[in-house]
Amino acid sequence: MSALLNSTQSMIHEAYNYYLWTLSLADHRTRGWPLVDSPMPTVLYTALYLAIVRTGPRLMKNRQPFRLTWALIPYNLSMAALNFYIASELLSASTKLKYSYVCQPITRLSHPEELRIANAVWWYYVSKLIEFCDTFFFILRKKENQLTFLHVYHHSTMFSLWWIGIKWVPSGSTFLPAMANSFIHVLMYTY
């Protein structure tokens, strides 16, 4: 029993040391930015999202669907505007820096255009949190046919994956998928 306890304690200690080592590799430019320093806010928001996905349809089962046009129109317009801002910032800054669309190395420079890219990637990460509302609107409007495994998987993982992006690689080739996806979201939310 003592050997098992020591082995478990050693494994936890090694995992914690590995976590501390990964933190030492984090990009210094985003240190102190909201939601970036610790994984806990991202984990907690994602867990809350999944709890709402699990309980929301049950709570709505015997209720009439909500008509949310009053909320959906401003939400969609503001999300289109946010995604347009992100995409245009990434396009402008990456063009000025002559970024490659094939493979852009990570730089940790405090150049103003590099910081614009990091800032836009942070906003992209935050937009993934705001997009949880897409699912909540489906639940409140009783659109369970749109509440697919793929939808929930996509929304719950994108927020976590982009936390990794903003924590460790808020520049380099990270800009391209954020820029392309933001342009697509402008079209989606405008429609």
Coordinates of C-alpha atoms in Angstrom, one line a residue:
M1 CA 0.0 0.0 0.0
S2 CA 2.8 2.4 0.9
A3 CA 4.5 1.7 -2.5
L4 CA 1.3 2.6 -4.3
L5 CA 0.9 5.8 -2.3
N6 CA 4.5 6.8 -3.0
S7 CA 4.1 6.0 -6.7
T8 CA 0.9 8.0 -7.0
Q9 CA 2.5 10.9 -5.1
S10 CA 5.5 10.8 -7.3
M11 CA 3.4 10.8 -10.5
I12 CA 1.3 13.8 -9.2
H13 CA 4.6 15.6 -8.4
E14 CA 6.0 14.9 -11.9
A15 CA 2.8 16.0 -13.6
Y16 CA 2.8 19.2 -11.6
N17 CA 6.5 19.9 -12.4
Y18 CA 5.6 19.3 -16.1
Y19 CA 2.8 21.8 -15.8
L20 CA 5.1 24.4 -14.3
W21 CA 7.6 23.7 -17.1
T22 CA 5.0 24.3 -19.8
L23 CA 4.0 27.6 -18.1
S24 CA 7.7 28.7 -18.4
L25 CA 7.3 28.3 -22.2
A26 CA 4.1 30.5 -22.4
D27 CA 4.3 33.6 -24.5
H28 CA 5.3 36.5 -22.2
R29 CA 3.3 39.1 -24.2
T30 CA -0.1 37.7 -23.1
R31 CA 0.8 37.2 -19.5
G32 CA -1.8 38.9 -17.3
W33 CA -4.4 39.2 -20.0
P34 CA -7.9 38.2 -18.9
L35 CA -8.6 34.4 -18.9
V36 CA -5.0 33.6 -20.1
D37 CA -2.8 32.9 -17.1
S38 CA -4.7 29.9 -15.7
P39 CA -6.5 27.1 -17.4
M40 CA -9.2 27.1 -14.7
P41 CA -11.6 29.8 -16.2
T42 CA -11.5 27.9 -19.5
V43 CA -12.1 24.6 -17.8
L44 CA -14.9 26.0 -15.6
Y45 CA -16.7 27.8 -18.4
T46 CA -16.5 24.7 -20.6
A47 CA -17.8 22.5 -17.7
L48 CA -20.7 25.0 -17.2
Y49 CA -21.4 24.9 -20.9
L50 CA -21.6 21.1 -20.9
A51 CA -23.8 21.1 -17.8
I52 CA -26.3 23.5 -19.5
V53 CA -26.2 21.4 -22.7
R54 CA -27.1 18.4 -20.5
T55 CA -29.8 19.9 -18.3
G56 CA -31.2 22.7 -20.6
P57 CA -33.2 20.4 -23.0
R58 CA -34.7 18.6 -19.9
L59 CA -35.7 21.9 -18.4
M60 CA -37.3 23.0 -21.7
K61 CA -39.1 19.7 -22.3
N62 CA -42.5 20.8 -21.0
R63 CA -42.2 24.5 -21.9
Q64 CA -43.0 26.4 -25.0
P65 CA -40.0 27.5 -27.1
F66 CA -38.9 31.1 -26.6
R67 CA -39.2 33.5 -29.4
L68 CA -35.8 35.2 -29.3
T69 CA -35.8 37.4 -32.3
W70 CA -35.3 40.5 -30.1
A71 CA -32.0 38.9 -28.8
L72 CA -30.9 37.0 -31.9
I73 CA -30.7 40.1 -34.3
P74 CA -28.4 42.2 -32.1
Y75 CA -26.4 39.1 -31.1
N76 CA -25.8 38.0 -34.7
L77 CA -24.9 41.6 -35.8
S78 CA -22.5 42.0 -32.9
M79 CA -20.9 38.7 -33.6
A80 CA -20.6 39.6 -37.3
A81 CA -18.9 42.9 -36.2
L82 CA -16.6 41.2 -33.8
N83 CA -15.5 38.6 -36.3
F84 CA -15.0 41.3 -39.0
Y85 CA -12.8 43.2 -36.5
I86 CA -10.7 40.0 -35.8
A87 CA -10.4 39.1 -39.4
S88 CA -9.5 42.6 -40.6
E89 CA -6.9 43.0 -37.8
L90 CA -5.3 39.7 -38.6
L91 CA -5.3 40.5 -42.3
S92 CA -3.9 44.0 -41.9
A93 CA -1.2 43.1 -39.4
S94 CA -0.1 39.9 -41.2
T95 CA 0.1 41.8 -44.5
K96 CA 2.3 44.5 -42.9
L97 CA 4.5 41.9 -41.4
K98 CA 4.6 39.9 -44.7
Y99 CA 3.5 36.8 -42.9
S100 CA 3.5 33.6 -44.9
Y101 CA 0.2 31.8 -45.5
V102 CA 2.1 28.5 -45.8
C103 CA 4.2 28.4 -42.6
Q104 CA 4.9 31.4 -40.4
P105 CA 7.4 30.8 -37.6
I106 CA 6.4 31.9 -34.1
T107 CA 8.0 35.2 -33.1
R108 CA 7.8 36.7 -29.6
L109 CA 8.6 40.2 -30.6
S110 CA 6.8 43.2 -29.0
H111 CA 6.5 44.9 -32.4
P112 CA 3.2 46.8 -32.6
E113 CA 1.9 44.6 -35.5
E114 CA 2.9 41.4 -33.7
L115 CA 0.9 42.7 -30.7
R116 CA -2.1 43.5 -33.0
I117 CA -2.0 39.8 -34.0
A118 CA -1.8 38.6 -30.4
N119 CA -4.7 40.9 -29.5
A120 CA -6.8 39.7 -32.4
V121 CA -6.1 36.1 -31.5
W122 CA -7.1 36.9 -27.9
W123 CA -10.4 38.3 -29.2
Y124 CA -10.8 35.2 -31.3
Y125 CA -10.4 33.1 -28.1
V126 CA -13.0 35.3 -26.3
S127 CA -15.4 34.9 -29.3
K128 CA -15.3 31.1 -28.8
L129 CA -16.7 31.8 -25.2
I130 CA -19.4 34.1 -26.5
E131 CA -20.4 31.5 -29.2
F132 CA -21.6 29.2 -26.4
C133 CA -24.7 31.4 -26.7
D134 CA -25.4 29.8 -30.1
T135 CA -26.1 26.5 -28.2
F136 CA -28.1 28.2 -25.5
F137 CA -30.3 29.8 -28.2
F138 CA -30.9 26.4 -29.7
I139 CA -32.0 25.0 -26.3
L140 CA -34.3 28.0 -25.5
R141 CA -35.9 27.8 -28.9
K142 CA -36.2 24.0 -28.7
K143 CA -34.1 23.4 -31.8
E144 CA -32.8 20.0 -30.6
N145 CA -32.2 18.9 -34.2
Q146 CA -29.4 21.5 -34.4
L147 CA -28.0 20.4 -31.0
T148 CA -25.9 17.6 -32.5
F149 CA -22.9 15.9 -31.0
L150 CA -20.7 17.6 -33.6
H151 CA -22.0 21.1 -32.6
V152 CA -21.5 20.5 -28.9
Y153 CA -18.1 18.9 -29.5
H154 CA -17.0 21.8 -31.7
H155 CA -18.0 24.6 -29.3
S156 CA -16.7 22.9 -26.2
T157 CA -13.3 22.0 -27.7
M158 CA -12.6 25.3 -29.7
F159 CA -12.7 27.4 -26.5
S160 CA -10.1 25.1 -24.9
L161 CA -7.9 24.8 -28.0
W162 CA -7.8 28.6 -28.5
W163 CA -6.8 29.0 -24.8
I164 CA -3.7 27.0 -25.7
G165 CA -3.2 29.2 -28.8
I166 CA -3.4 32.5 -26.9
K167 CA -1.3 31.1 -24.0
W168 CA 1.6 29.7 -26.0
V169 CA 1.4 30.7 -29.7
P170 CA -0.5 34.0 -30.2
S171 CA 1.5 34.6 -33.4
G172 CA 3.0 32.6 -36.2
S173 CA 0.8 30.4 -38.2
T174 CA -1.9 30.7 -35.5
F175 CA -3.2 33.8 -37.3
L176 CA -4.4 32.0 -40.5
P177 CA -7.1 29.7 -39.1
A178 CA -8.4 32.5 -36.9
M179 CA -8.5 34.9 -39.8
A180 CA -10.2 32.4 -42.2
N181 CA -12.7 31.3 -39.6
S182 CA -13.5 34.8 -38.6
F183 CA -14.3 35.8 -42.3
I184 CA -16.6 32.7 -42.5
H185 CA -18.3 33.7 -39.2
V186 CA -19.0 37.2 -40.6
L187 CA -20.9 35.6 -43.4
M188 CA -22.7 33.1 -41.1
Y189 CA -23.8 35.7 -38.5
T190 CA -24.8 38.2 -41.2
Y191 CA -27.0 35.5 -42.9

